CSV table of C-alpha atoms in Angstrom, one decimal:
chain,number,residue,atom,x,y,z
A,1,UNK,CA,70.3,35.3,20.4
A,2,UNK,CA,68.4,38.2,21.2
A,3,UNK,CA,69.7,39.8,17.5
A,4,UNK,CA,68.9,36.2,15.9
A,5,UNK,CA,65.3,36.6,17.0
A,6,UNK,CA,65.1,39.6,16.1
A,7,UNK,CA,66.6,39.4,13.0
A,8,UNK,CA,65.1,36.6,11.3
A,9,UNK,CA,61.7,37.9,10.9
A,10,UNK,CA,63.2,41.1,9.1
A,11,UNK,CA,65.2,38.3,6.8
A,12,UNK,CA,62.2,36.2,6.6
A,13,UNK,CA,60.1,39.9,5.3
A,14,UNK,CA,63.1,40.8,3.3
A,15,UNK,CA,62.6,37.2,1.3
A,16,UNK,CA,58.9,37.1,1.4
A,17,UNK,CA,59.2,40.8,-0.6
A,18,UNK,CA,61.2,39.0,-3.1
A,19,UNK,CA,59.4,36.3,-3.5
A,20,UNK,CA,56.5,38.4,-3.9
A,21,UNK,CA,57.9,40.6,-6.6
A,22,UNK,CA,57.9,36.8,-8.5
A,23,UNK,CA,54.2,36.3,-8.5
A,24,UNK,CA,52.1,36.6,-11.7
A,25,UNK,CA,48.7,37.8,-11.5
A,26,UNK,CA,45.9,39.1,-14.7
A,27,UNK,CA,42.6,40.0,-14.2
A,28,UNK,CA,40.7,41.5,-16.8
A,29,UNK,CA,38.1,44.3,-15.5
A,30,UNK,CA,34.7,44.3,-17.3
A,31,UNK,CA,34.6,41.7,-20.0
A,32,UNK,CA,33.0,42.1,-23.2
A,33,UNK,CA,32.7,39.2,-24.7
A,34,UNK,CA,30.0,40.0,-27.6
A,35,UNK,CA,33.4,42.7,-28.7
A,36,UNK,CA,35.7,40.8,-27.7
A,37,UNK,CA,37.7,43.0,-25.6
A,38,UNK,CA,37.8,44.2,-21.7
A,39,UNK,CA,37.7,47.4,-20.5
A,40,UNK,CA,40.9,47.3,-18.9
A,41,UNK,CA,43.1,44.7,-18.0
A,42,UNK,CA,45.3,44.6,-14.8
A,43,UNK,CA,48.9,42.8,-15.0
A,44,UNK,CA,51.2,42.2,-11.5
A,45,UNK,CA,54.8,40.7,-12.8
A,46,UNK,CA,55.7,39.3,-15.7
A,47,UNK,CA,57.7,39.8,-18.9
A,48,UNK,CA,56.4,42.6,-21.1
A,49,UNK,CA,56.8,42.5,-24.8
A,50,UNK,CA,56.1,45.8,-26.8
A,51,UNK,CA,55.1,44.9,-30.6
A,52,UNK,CA,55.4,47.3,-33.4
A,53,UNK,CA,52.4,48.0,-35.2
A,54,UNK,CA,51.4,44.6,-37.3
A,55,UNK,CA,50.4,44.7,-40.8
A,56,UNK,CA,49.2,42.2,-43.8
A,57,UNK,CA,52.7,42.2,-45.7
A,58,UNK,CA,51.2,42.1,-49.4
A,59,UNK,CA,53.7,40.1,-51.3
A,60,UNK,CA,51.3,37.7,-52.7
A,61,UNK,CA,50.3,40.6,-55.6
A,62,UNK,CA,47.3,42.1,-55.1
A,63,UNK,CA,44.4,39.1,-54.2
A,64,UNK,CA,44.5,41.0,-50.7
A,65,UNK,CA,43.9,44.5,-51.7
A,66,UNK,CA,41.1,45.7,-49.9
A,67,UNK,CA,39.6,42.3,-48.3
A,68,UNK,CA,39.0,42.6,-44.8
A,69,UNK,CA,39.4,39.1,-44.2
A,70,UNK,CA,42.6,38.6,-45.9
A,71,UNK,CA,44.5,41.3,-44.2
A,72,UNK,CA,43.4,40.5,-40.8
A,73,UNK,CA,44.2,36.1,-41.0
A,74,UNK,CA,47.6,37.6,-42.3
A,75,UNK,CA,48.0,40.2,-39.7
A,76,UNK,CA,47.7,37.8,-37.0
A,77,UNK,CA,49.3,35.4,-38.1
A,78,UNK,CA,52.6,38.1,-38.5
A,79,UNK,CA,51.8,38.5,-34.4
A,80,UNK,CA,51.6,35.2,-33.9
A,81,UNK,CA,55.0,34.5,-35.3
A,82,UNK,CA,56.5,37.7,-33.3
A,83,UNK,CA,55.0,36.6,-29.9
A,84,UNK,CA,56.4,33.3,-30.3
A,85,UNK,CA,60.1,34.9,-31.1
A,86,UNK,CA,59.1,36.1,-27.9
A,87,UNK,CA,57.8,33.7,-26.1
A,88,UNK,CA,54.4,34.8,-25.9
A,89,UNK,CA,51.3,33.6,-27.3
A,90,UNK,CA,48.0,35.3,-28.1
A,91,UNK,CA,46.3,34.6,-24.7
A,92,UNK,CA,49.3,36.6,-23.2
A,93,UNK,CA,47.9,39.8,-25.2
A,94,UNK,CA,47.1,42.9,-22.6
A,95,UNK,CA,45.8,45.4,-25.0
A,96,UNK,CA,46.3,46.4,-28.7
A,97,UNK,CA,46.0,49.8,-30.4
A,98,UNK,CA,43.7,48.6,-33.7
A,99,UNK,CA,44.3,51.5,-36.5
A,100,UNK,CA,41.8,50.6,-39.5
A,101,UNK,CA,40.7,52.9,-42.3
A,102,UNK,CA,36.9,52.5,-42.0
A,103,UNK,CA,35.9,51.7,-38.7
A,104,UNK,CA,32.7,49.9,-40.2
A,105,UNK,CA,35.1,46.9,-39.9
A,106,UNK,CA,34.8,47.0,-36.5
A,107,UNK,CA,31.7,44.1,-36.4
A,108,UNK,CA,33.6,42.0,-39.1
A,109,UNK,CA,36.7,42.5,-36.9
A,110,UNK,CA,35.4,41.4,-33.5
A,111,UNK,CA,33.8,38.5,-35.1
A,112,UNK,CA,37.2,37.1,-36.0
A,113,UNK,CA,39.2,37.9,-32.7
A,114,UNK,CA,36.8,36.2,-31.0
A,115,UNK,CA,38.2,33.0,-32.7
A,116,UNK,CA,41.5,34.4,-31.6
A,117,UNK,CA,40.6,35.3,-27.7
A,118,UNK,CA,38.6,32.6,-26.3
A,119,UNK,CA,38.0,34.7,-23.2
A,120,UNK,CA,41.2,36.3,-22.5
A,121,UNK,CA,39.9,39.4,-24.5
A,122,UNK,CA,42.2,42.0,-24.1
A,123,UNK,CA,41.8,46.2,-23.6
A,124,UNK,CA,41.8,47.4,-27.1
A,125,UNK,CA,41.5,50.9,-28.5
A,126,UNK,CA,39.9,51.6,-32.1
A,127,UNK,CA,41.0,54.6,-34.1
A,128,UNK,CA,39.9,55.6,-37.5
A,129,UNK,CA,42.8,57.0,-39.5
A,130,UNK,CA,43.5,58.5,-43.1
A,131,UNK,CA,46.5,56.5,-44.6
A,132,UNK,CA,48.6,53.8,-43.1
A,133,UNK,CA,52.1,53.2,-44.4
A,134,UNK,CA,51.2,51.5,-47.8
A,135,UNK,CA,48.0,52.6,-49.7
A,136,UNK,CA,46.5,48.9,-49.9
A,137,UNK,CA,47.0,48.3,-46.0
A,138,UNK,CA,43.2,48.7,-44.5
A,139,UNK,CA,44.3,47.8,-40.4
A,140,UNK,CA,47.5,48.0,-38.5
A,141,UNK,CA,47.4,46.6,-34.9
A,142,UNK,CA,49.8,47.2,-32.2
A,143,UNK,CA,49.8,45.0,-29.4
A,144,UNK,CA,51.6,45.0,-25.5
A,145,UNK,CA,51.9,41.5,-24.5
A,146,UNK,CA,53.0,40.3,-20.8
A,147,UNK,CA,54.4,36.9,-20.7
A,148,UNK,CA,53.8,35.2,-17.0
B,1,UNK,CA,74.2,49.3,20.1
B,2,UNK,CA,72.7,46.3,18.2
B,3,UNK,CA,68.8,48.0,18.7
B,4,UNK,CA,70.0,50.8,17.0
B,5,UNK,CA,71.6,48.5,13.7
B,6,UNK,CA,68.5,46.7,13.6
B,7,UNK,CA,66.3,49.2,13.4
B,8,UNK,CA,68.3,51.2,10.9
B,9,UNK,CA,68.4,47.8,9.0
B,10,UNK,CA,64.6,47.7,9.5
B,11,UNK,CA,64.4,51.1,8.3
B,12,UNK,CA,66.3,50.9,4.7
B,13,UNK,CA,64.1,48.0,3.8
B,14,UNK,CA,61.1,49.7,4.6
B,15,UNK,CA,63.2,52.7,2.6
B,16,UNK,CA,63.7,50.5,-0.1
B,17,UNK,CA,60.0,49.1,-0.7
B,18,UNK,CA,58.9,52.7,-0.6
B,19,UNK,CA,60.9,53.8,-3.4
B,20,UNK,CA,60.5,51.0,-5.7
B,21,UNK,CA,56.7,52.6,-5.8
B,22,UNK,CA,58.5,56.1,-6.6
B,23,UNK,CA,57.1,57.5,-10.0
B,24,UNK,CA,59.8,60.6,-11.5
B,25,UNK,CA,58.5,62.8,-13.8
B,26,UNK,CA,60.8,63.6,-16.2
B,27,UNK,CA,61.1,66.6,-17.4
B,28,UNK,CA,57.3,67.8,-16.8
B,29,UNK,CA,55.8,70.5,-19.4
B,30,UNK,CA,53.2,72.0,-17.0
B,31,UNK,CA,51.5,74.4,-19.2
B,32,UNK,CA,50.6,71.2,-21.4
B,33,UNK,CA,50.2,69.5,-18.4
B,34,UNK,CA,52.3,66.4,-19.8
B,35,UNK,CA,55.4,65.1,-19.1
B,36,UNK,CA,58.3,64.0,-21.8
B,37,UNK,CA,58.5,60.5,-19.9
B,38,UNK,CA,57.4,59.0,-16.6
B,39,UNK,CA,59.6,56.5,-14.7
B,40,UNK,CA,58.8,53.8,-12.3
B,41,UNK,CA,59.5,50.6,-11.5
B,42,UNK,CA,57.7,47.8,-9.9
B,43,UNK,CA,53.5,48.2,-9.1
B,44,UNK,CA,50.7,46.6,-11.1
B,45,UNK,CA,50.1,47.4,-14.6
B,46,UNK,CA,46.3,48.1,-15.9
B,47,UNK,CA,46.4,48.6,-19.7
B,48,UNK,CA,42.9,50.1,-20.6
B,49,UNK,CA,40.8,50.0,-23.6
B,50,UNK,CA,40.6,53.6,-25.6
B,51,UNK,CA,38.2,55.3,-23.2
B,52,UNK,CA,35.6,58.2,-24.9
B,53,UNK,CA,32.6,60.0,-24.0
B,54,UNK,CA,30.1,57.5,-24.4
B,55,UNK,CA,28.7,55.4,-20.9
B,56,UNK,CA,28.6,52.2,-20.3
B,57,UNK,CA,25.8,51.3,-21.9
B,58,UNK,CA,27.1,53.0,-25.1
B,59,UNK,CA,25.2,56.2,-25.1
B,60,UNK,CA,27.3,59.2,-26.4
B,61,UNK,CA,27.5,62.7,-23.6
B,62,UNK,CA,27.6,66.0,-25.3
B,63,UNK,CA,26.9,65.8,-28.6
B,64,UNK,CA,28.9,68.4,-30.6
B,65,UNK,CA,30.0,69.5,-27.2
B,66,UNK,CA,34.1,68.9,-26.8
B,67,UNK,CA,34.6,70.0,-23.0
B,68,UNK,CA,31.8,68.2,-22.4
B,69,UNK,CA,32.8,65.3,-23.7
B,70,UNK,CA,36.3,65.8,-22.2
B,71,UNK,CA,34.4,66.1,-19.1
B,72,UNK,CA,32.7,62.8,-19.3
B,73,UNK,CA,35.9,61.0,-20.9
B,74,UNK,CA,37.6,61.7,-17.7
B,75,UNK,CA,34.1,60.4,-15.6
B,76,UNK,CA,34.4,57.1,-17.3
B,77,UNK,CA,37.8,56.9,-17.2
B,78,UNK,CA,37.6,57.6,-13.6
B,79,UNK,CA,35.1,54.7,-13.1
B,80,UNK,CA,37.1,52.1,-15.0
B,81,UNK,CA,40.4,52.5,-13.2
B,82,UNK,CA,38.1,52.3,-9.6
B,83,UNK,CA,37.0,48.8,-11.1
B,84,UNK,CA,41.0,48.6,-11.0
B,85,UNK,CA,41.4,49.6,-7.8
B,86,UNK,CA,42.9,53.4,-9.0
B,87,UNK,CA,42.7,56.5,-9.7
B,88,UNK,CA,43.5,59.1,-12.9
B,89,UNK,CA,46.4,59.8,-10.6
B,90,UNK,CA,48.0,56.5,-11.6
B,91,UNK,CA,47.8,57.2,-15.0
B,92,UNK,CA,51.6,56.7,-16.3
B,93,UNK,CA,50.8,58.0,-19.9
B,94,UNK,CA,48.0,57.9,-22.7
B,95,UNK,CA,47.6,58.6,-26.2
B,96,UNK,CA,44.9,61.3,-26.9
B,97,UNK,CA,43.0,61.2,-30.2
B,98,UNK,CA,40.6,63.9,-31.3
B,99,UNK,CA,38.9,64.3,-34.3
B,100,UNK,CA,40.4,68.4,-35.1
B,101,UNK,CA,44.1,68.6,-33.5
B,102,UNK,CA,42.9,72.2,-33.0
B,103,UNK,CA,41.4,71.3,-29.6
B,104,UNK,CA,44.7,70.1,-28.5
B,105,UNK,CA,44.8,73.6,-25.5
B,106,UNK,CA,41.2,73.3,-24.3
B,107,UNK,CA,42.3,69.3,-23.6
B,108,UNK,CA,45.5,70.2,-21.8
B,109,UNK,CA,44.2,73.2,-20.0
B,110,UNK,CA,41.3,70.7,-18.8
B,111,UNK,CA,43.8,68.2,-18.2
B,112,UNK,CA,45.5,70.5,-15.2
B,113,UNK,CA,42.4,69.5,-13.5
B,114,UNK,CA,43.0,66.3,-13.2
B,115,UNK,CA,46.5,65.4,-12.3
B,116,UNK,CA,47.6,66.7,-8.9
B,117,UNK,CA,50.7,65.0,-8.3
B,118,UNK,CA,52.7,64.9,-11.4
B,119,UNK,CA,51.5,64.7,-14.9
B,120,UNK,CA,52.0,61.8,-17.2
B,121,UNK,CA,53.6,61.6,-20.3
B,122,UNK,CA,51.3,62.0,-23.4
B,123,UNK,CA,50.7,61.9,-27.3
B,124,UNK,CA,48.3,63.9,-29.4
B,125,UNK,CA,47.0,63.4,-32.4
B,126,UNK,CA,44.0,63.5,-35.0
B,127,UNK,CA,41.8,60.3,-35.7
B,128,UNK,CA,39.4,60.7,-38.4
B,129,UNK,CA,36.6,58.3,-36.0
B,130,UNK,CA,36.1,56.6,-33.0
B,131,UNK,CA,33.9,53.5,-32.4
B,132,UNK,CA,30.9,55.4,-31.1
B,133,UNK,CA,29.5,57.7,-33.5
B,134,UNK,CA,29.7,61.6,-32.7
B,135,UNK,CA,32.9,61.3,-30.4
B,136,UNK,CA,35.2,63.7,-30.6
B,137,UNK,CA,37.8,62.1,-28.6
B,138,UNK,CA,39.5,58.9,-27.2
B,139,UNK,CA,42.3,58.3,-24.3
B,140,UNK,CA,44.1,55.0,-24.3
B,141,UNK,CA,46.2,55.0,-21.3
B,142,UNK,CA,48.0,52.7,-18.8
B,143,UNK,CA,48.1,53.2,-15.1
B,144,UNK,CA,50.6,51.8,-12.6
B,145,UNK,CA,48.7,50.6,-9.2
B,146,UNK,CA,50.0,52.2,-5.8
B,147,UNK,CA,50.9,49.0,-3.3
């Protein structure tokens, strides 16, 4: 009897440990809606999805050459497809590395991304690079998502 | 006797939960203050936005002074991590972008002062520009908080 009394709390503790591991928590630290990003995103639990750097595929001739809005739309369409294959949505993105050939596109980027991330603003790092994989490309985006 | 077995069991469970938090630095490179990999299980992840030498209002610190900007960047990292309930020691990996790759050694020398319990994994590269005009570096970090 004494053994059972002592074992019970230990078993309960062990169980609590297991179930707390399945809890999912996400917190946006210092969200900046005007920049459609947060200073940091804190996540516990969930399933992680590491995406490749996504760029606009320019199969449709040169209509998108140098057109920021068109490339943005194409990149995020592709990201959406990848996310859904992994069972995720835009809302699950916690951080993105945004590589641009010209950082003067940032205000335009923020304006467009506000329509994608209504309030769950991910962490973002903007970096201006001299070249991407192909000469026509002006942006590459590498996100990480965490699925609850 | 039973008590001893139970104590053993309790300690085993405690040790198990403590081990889950332990991080392992794989192939540390102390001269450059980084590790080739960091292995960790469990914990709460913090994904940070690119942090540079500009304060909360976007005002650039130490214009033209790379070491001064590195110090300001660490302060900003500390501030954001503190809001998430952590500290720089919780950083597991970082991508460091600078406008001049020849500043690598200055950066890694200064990084030695920041990490007391082991070095994170890191990549270092040259970028053309950052969001804040005049910023000479930016760090993108991921941290795993101790529980």
